[in-house]
Structure formats: structure tokens, C-alpha cells
Amino acid sequence: DVKVTQSSRYLVKRTGEKVFLECVQDMDHENMFWYRQDPGLGLRLIYFSYDVKMKEKGDIPEGYSVSREKKERFSLILESASTNQTSMYLCASSPGFTGGDEQFFGPGTRLTVL
Amino acid sequence: AQKVTQAQTEISVVEKEDVTLDCVYETRDTTYYLFWYKQPPSGELVFLIRRNSFDEQNEISGRYSWNFQKSTSSFNFTITASQVVDSAVYFCALSEPSSGSARQLTFGSGTQLTVLP
């Protein structure tokens, strides 16, 4: 069964802390994505990666960085968390090189920054 | 300009009613894909359907059906005889493979559907 897992379902951090969100997929997918979801705004793409050590900015990359050292793992890093980064973070993966593929999602991490 | 518009923020129906969720998209590409995802209260998005731009046949899967109309740039989703378990946020999404962001999905803002017993 296809699986995308995220390291935490709920996370509470303090302003200024460095935060790591981990995502692992077991489908040997090429592409991995990080989104944030906020009420009324849908899902917005933060970063994605189409290969190990490769990354591309999405629509809202400011304040975030990513790391993909292994094909199955994609990490989202908040260098210095701020309250406006309180949100639901969703990781996804997809197999294709050319687009048009379904994305498979993890359960999400609800991050609260105090 | 918003590429995927889901104008209905929230819909509430009583069980067994039919309900249609609207999705309007915008693209200049001739080849594109449209998706619907369901997000139940547990949070994980579940894929429902993908439709490519060359296939305008309507699709039916059990109580779910999808109406794709290129003339109006719409890809609407109907649930027949709704059930409480259908309560979720539903997202419409667009993929444009020939664009510079080929692998990305652009999501609408979602429609919260509540089915009351």
C-alpha cells in the first residue's frame, strides 16, 4: 500500500526555534512536495524536489528551506519559527517526470508557534 | 489570477440530498489535468479522480459523478444521496504539464461539505 508518513501529527514550538518537519515515502517516487494549508487559502506549495539534492521554490518559500539527501525523505526546515507559520503542513509525493500525475499525501503536521 | 476557483466555501445538506461542488479553472494550455481530492477530518487528502483535457466524458463512480465541460472551464463534482461520511473538505486541482512547473498541482481553496443526519 502506498504510504507517505510525516514525523509528527501535532507540534508546538516557540518563536525563534528551529523546526524540522520530516516526510518519508515508500513508493520510490521522484517528486516530493511540501504544502501549507490555511483556512480559505487551500493548499499552497512551499517547495518541491524532483530528485535527490534538487529543490525548487513553490509559491511561498520565504521563511522555509528544504533538504532531500535521500530519495525517500524530504525535510522542511523553519530556520526561525514565527507565529505566522502556525499552520497545517502537508507532504506529498508523485512518480512522474512530466506532470499530470496524482500526488499522494501524508496525514499532515499541525504546527503551532507560540 | 486564481487558476482554480471553488466559489462555495461551505455547503450544508441533509443526508440523502444530492449536492454539487463547483470548480472553475483557468489555463492557456491545451493539455492539462484536473483532479478532485477529499480531505476528511483526519486530515489526509484522498485522491478521487483525475481527468485529462482531451477526455470530456462524464465519469460516474458509485454515488460520485463528475461533469467536465471545457466550454465553461468547469469540472464539477456531484454526490448523489449524500451520507454523513461524505462530510469533508473537497479540493479541485489543476496540473499543466507543459508549463515550467510541470509537476505541480494548483489547488482551489476547497469546499467544506457538511452532511447532517
Tab-separated table of C-alpha atoms in Angstrom:
chain	number	residue	atom	x	y	z
A	1	ASP	CA	0.000	0.000	0.000
A	2	VAL	CA	1.180	3.449	-0.941
A	3	LYS	CA	2.420	5.379	2.030
A	4	VAL	CA	3.590	8.864	2.901
A	5	THR	CA	4.392	9.407	6.555
A	6	GLN	CA	5.141	12.577	8.473
A	7	SER	CA	7.141	12.632	11.661
A	8	SER	CA	4.556	14.361	13.862
A	9	ARG	CA	0.806	14.953	13.773
A	10	TYR	CA	0.990	17.852	16.202
A	11	LEU	CA	3.891	20.103	17.089
A	12	VAL	CA	4.147	23.125	19.384
A	13	LYS	CA	7.213	25.349	19.148
A	14	ARG	CA	8.319	28.729	20.412
A	15	THR	CA	9.075	31.765	18.293
A	16	GLY	CA	12.665	31.690	17.096
A	17	GLU	CA	13.116	27.941	17.399
A	18	LYS	CA	14.450	25.894	14.515
A	19	VAL	CA	11.835	23.391	13.401
A	20	PHE	CA	12.269	20.244	11.325
A	21	LEU	CA	9.349	18.513	9.667
A	22	GLU	CA	10.184	15.140	8.201
A	23	CYS	CA	8.428	13.274	5.415
A	24	VAL	CA	9.112	9.765	4.165
A	25	GLN	CA	7.577	7.953	1.199
A	26	ASP	CA	7.936	4.278	0.406
A	27	MET	CA	6.859	4.341	-3.249
A	28	ASP	CA	10.199	5.204	-4.862
A	29	HIS	CA	8.658	8.420	-6.179
A	30	GLU	CA	10.782	11.022	-7.926
A	31	ASN	CA	8.890	14.074	-6.749
A	32	MET	CA	8.154	15.278	-3.257
A	33	PHE	CA	6.280	18.370	-2.151
A	34	TRP	CA	5.650	20.480	0.924
A	35	TYR	CA	2.423	22.461	1.215
A	36	ARG	CA	0.882	24.556	3.904
A	37	GLN	CA	-2.857	24.643	4.340
A	38	ASP	CA	-4.675	27.611	5.828
A	39	PRO	CA	-8.443	28.197	6.059
A	40	GLY	CA	-9.790	29.865	2.942
A	41	LEU	CA	-6.488	29.621	1.114
A	42	GLY	CA	-6.408	25.963	0.165
A	43	LEU	CA	-3.042	24.296	-0.260
A	44	ARG	CA	-0.086	26.457	-1.153
A	45	LEU	CA	3.164	24.974	-2.377
A	46	ILE	CA	6.234	25.859	-0.334
A	47	TYR	CA	8.958	23.797	-2.024
A	48	PHE	CA	9.246	20.702	-4.093
A	49	SER	CA	12.002	18.340	-5.133
A	50	TYR	CA	12.237	16.243	-8.268
A	51	ASP	CA	15.434	14.416	-7.380
A	52	VAL	CA	17.886	13.893	-4.559
A	53	LYS	CA	19.578	17.165	-3.613
A	54	MET	CA	17.391	19.061	-6.094
A	55	LYS	CA	14.794	21.574	-4.982
A	56	GLU	CA	12.617	24.241	-6.461
A	57	LYS	CA	10.730	27.067	-4.819
A	58	GLY	CA	6.999	26.974	-4.825
A	59	ASP	CA	4.610	29.856	-4.295
A	60	ILE	CA	5.532	30.723	-0.708
A	61	PRO	CA	9.143	29.705	0.068
A	62	GLU	CA	10.023	32.658	2.300
A	63	GLY	CA	10.993	31.590	5.782
A	64	TYR	CA	11.443	27.948	4.807
A	65	SER	CA	14.180	25.711	3.477
A	66	VAL	CA	14.212	22.048	2.483
A	67	SER	CA	16.576	19.128	2.315
A	68	ARG	CA	16.471	15.953	0.275
A	69	GLU	CA	19.518	13.806	0.944
A	70	LYS	CA	17.795	10.515	0.163
A	71	LYS	CA	15.125	9.778	-2.402
A	72	GLU	CA	12.558	8.690	0.148
A	73	ARG	CA	12.979	11.566	2.594
A	74	PHE	CA	12.118	15.245	2.250
A	75	SER	CA	12.552	17.632	5.153
A	76	LEU	CA	11.044	21.058	5.659
A	77	ILE	CA	13.016	23.426	7.871
A	78	LEU	CA	11.832	26.556	9.584
A	79	GLU	CA	15.100	28.291	10.460
A	80	SER	CA	13.499	30.640	12.977
A	81	ALA	CA	9.856	29.869	13.560
A	82	SER	CA	7.400	32.745	13.691
A	83	THR	CA	3.765	32.883	14.750
A	84	ASN	CA	2.621	33.401	11.162
A	85	GLN	CA	3.982	29.959	10.356
A	86	THR	CA	1.340	28.364	12.523
A	87	SER	CA	-0.426	26.140	10.022
A	88	MET	CA	-1.125	22.631	8.772
A	89	TYR	CA	1.809	21.270	6.769
A	90	LEU	CA	1.212	18.544	4.224
A	91	CYS	CA	3.795	16.454	2.439
A	92	ALA	CA	3.100	14.710	-0.852
A	93	SER	CA	4.890	12.619	-3.438
A	94	SER	CA	4.304	11.707	-7.082
A	95	PRO	CA	6.037	9.403	-9.526
A	96	GLY	CA	6.219	11.242	-12.808
A	97	PHE	CA	8.712	13.216	-14.790
A	98	THR	CA	6.270	15.050	-16.981
A	99	GLY	CA	3.437	16.121	-14.768
A	100	GLY	CA	-0.206	15.110	-14.698
A	101	ASP	CA	0.341	12.535	-12.000
A	102	GLU	CA	-1.691	12.053	-8.901
A	103	GLN	CA	0.009	13.184	-5.708
A	104	PHE	CA	-0.096	11.017	-2.605
A	105	PHE	CA	-0.398	12.858	0.673
A	106	GLY	CA	0.735	12.280	4.208
A	107	PRO	CA	-1.542	12.838	7.228
A	108	GLY	CA	-0.252	16.347	7.867
A	109	THR	CA	1.514	18.081	10.749
A	110	ARG	CA	-0.353	20.746	12.628
A	111	LEU	CA	2.285	23.197	13.805
A	112	THR	CA	1.602	25.838	16.410
A	113	VAL	CA	4.215	28.522	17.011
A	114	LEU	CA	3.769	30.393	20.283
B	1	ALA	CA	-5.379	35.451	-11.360
B	2	GLN	CA	-6.610	32.433	-9.492
B	3	LYS	CA	-6.217	29.359	-11.617
B	4	VAL	CA	-8.667	27.170	-9.745
B	5	THR	CA	-11.759	28.690	-8.203
B	6	GLN	CA	-14.059	26.932	-5.803
B	7	ALA	CA	-16.598	29.611	-5.084
B	8	GLN	CA	-18.515	27.594	-2.497
B	9	THR	CA	-16.676	27.911	0.785
B	10	GLU	CA	-19.154	25.843	2.800
B	11	ILE	CA	-22.144	23.720	1.897
B	12	SER	CA	-24.503	22.044	4.311
B	13	VAL	CA	-27.041	19.409	3.232
B	14	VAL	CA	-29.244	16.861	4.889
B	15	GLU	CA	-28.441	13.203	4.416
B	16	LYS	CA	-29.743	11.686	1.142
B	17	GLU	CA	-29.773	15.009	-0.640
B	18	ASP	CA	-27.749	15.410	-3.808
B	19	VAL	CA	-25.017	18.034	-3.757
B	20	THR	CA	-22.806	19.546	-6.447
B	21	LEU	CA	-19.418	21.081	-5.763
B	22	ASP	CA	-18.291	23.603	-8.341
B	23	CYS	CA	-14.816	24.013	-9.771
B	24	VAL	CA	-13.796	26.553	-12.401
B	25	TYR	CA	-10.270	26.586	-13.766
B	26	GLU	CA	-8.139	28.808	-15.908
B	27	THR	CA	-5.369	27.696	-18.252
B	28	ARG	CA	-3.906	28.548	-21.634
B	29	ASP	CA	-2.562	25.051	-22.176
B	30	THR	CA	-4.350	22.599	-24.432
B	31	THR	CA	-3.081	19.658	-22.391
B	32	TYR	CA	-3.878	19.729	-18.716
B	33	TYR	CA	-5.229	17.537	-15.940
B	34	LEU	CA	-7.899	18.158	-13.364
B	35	PHE	CA	-8.185	16.425	-10.028
B	36	TRP	CA	-10.537	16.135	-7.096
B	37	TYR	CA	-9.311	15.285	-3.615
B	38	LYS	CA	-11.232	14.661	-0.405
B	39	GLN	CA	-9.881	15.696	2.987
B	40	PRO	CA	-11.836	14.063	5.831
B	41	PRO	CA	-11.478	15.311	9.411
B	42	SER	CA	-8.462	13.031	9.867
B	43	GLY	CA	-6.535	15.420	7.613
B	44	GLU	CA	-5.078	13.198	4.904
B	45	LEU	CA	-6.017	14.147	1.350
B	46	VAL	CA	-7.516	11.268	-0.584
B	47	PHE	CA	-7.392	11.201	-4.367
B	48	LEU	CA	-10.802	10.829	-6.016
B	49	ILE	CA	-10.340	11.363	-9.739
B	50	ARG	CA	-8.052	12.665	-12.492
B	51	ARG	CA	-9.328	13.828	-15.847
B	52	ASN	CA	-7.207	14.928	-18.814
B	53	SER	CA	-8.225	17.757	-21.099
B	54	PHE	CA	-8.879	15.500	-24.055
B	55	ASP	CA	-11.411	13.349	-22.278
B	56	GLU	CA	-14.683	15.175	-21.775
B	57	GLN	CA	-16.703	12.100	-20.928
B	58	ASN	CA	-18.501	12.374	-17.669
B	59	GLU	CA	-17.446	9.896	-15.051
B	60	ILE	CA	-19.556	8.036	-12.537
B	61	SER	CA	-18.237	6.027	-9.638
B	62	GLY	CA	-20.934	4.797	-7.319
B	63	ARG	CA	-22.586	7.848	-5.767
B	64	TYR	CA	-19.928	10.170	-7.202
B	65	SER	CA	-20.049	11.750	-10.635
B	66	TRP	CA	-18.010	14.366	-12.398
B	67	ASN	CA	-19.069	16.750	-15.147
B	68	PHE	CA	-16.180	18.146	-17.218
B	69	GLN	CA	-17.109	20.981	-19.570
B	70	LYS	CA	-14.271	22.646	-21.475
B	71	SER	CA	-16.636	25.247	-22.912
B	72	THR	CA	-17.197	26.693	-19.449
B	73	SER	CA	-13.830	25.622	-17.960
B	74	SER	CA	-15.608	23.714	-15.248
B	75	PHE	CA	-15.115	20.360	-13.584
B	76	ASN	CA	-17.993	19.899	-11.171
B	77	PHE	CA	-18.416	17.078	-8.698
B	78	THR	CA	-21.800	15.673	-7.672
B	79	ILE	CA	-22.520	13.393	-4.751
B	80	THR	CA	-25.838	11.597	-5.057
B	81	ALA	CA	-27.761	10.565	-1.950
B	82	SER	CA	-25.187	12.132	0.356
B	83	GLN	CA	-24.156	10.404	3.576
B	84	VAL	CA	-22.688	11.697	6.818
B	85	VAL	CA	-19.359	10.067	5.876
B	86	ASP	CA	-19.158	12.398	2.895
B	87	SER	CA	-18.548	15.301	5.264
B	88	ALA	CA	-15.111	16.612	4.375
B	89	VAL	CA	-13.250	19.380	2.618
B	90	TYR	CA	-13.101	18.792	-1.123
B	91	PHE	CA	-10.361	20.254	-3.274
B	92	CYS	CA	-10.192	20.701	-7.011
B	93	ALA	CA	-6.703	20.940	-8.555
B	94	LEU	CA	-5.078	21.640	-11.912
B	95	SER	CA	-1.863	20.326	-13.468
B	96	GLU	CA	-0.310	21.908	-16.558
B	97	PRO	CA	2.435	19.546	-17.773
B	98	SER	CA	3.758	21.817	-20.483
B	99	SER	CA	4.302	24.721	-18.136
B	100	GLY	CA	7.517	25.498	-16.309
B	101	SER	CA	6.009	23.998	-13.189
B	102	ALA	CA	5.020	20.754	-14.847
B	103	ARG	CA	4.905	18.517	-11.820
B	104	GLN	CA	2.955	20.893	-9.612
B	105	LEU	CA	-0.702	20.900	-8.731
B	106	THR	CA	-2.523	24.171	-8.271
B	107	PHE	CA	-5.288	23.764	-5.735
B	108	GLY	CA	-8.504	25.626	-5.234
B	109	SER	CA	-9.369	26.947	-1.803
B	110	GLY	CA	-11.609	23.992	-1.037
B	111	THR	CA	-15.279	23.468	-0.199
B	112	GLN	CA	-16.280	22.304	3.261
B	113	LEU	CA	-19.197	19.902	2.888
B	114	THR	CA	-21.247	19.042	5.942
B	115	VAL	CA	-23.866	16.335	5.659
B	116	LEU	CA	-26.332	16.408	8.517
B	117	PRO	CA	-28.113	13.257	9.703
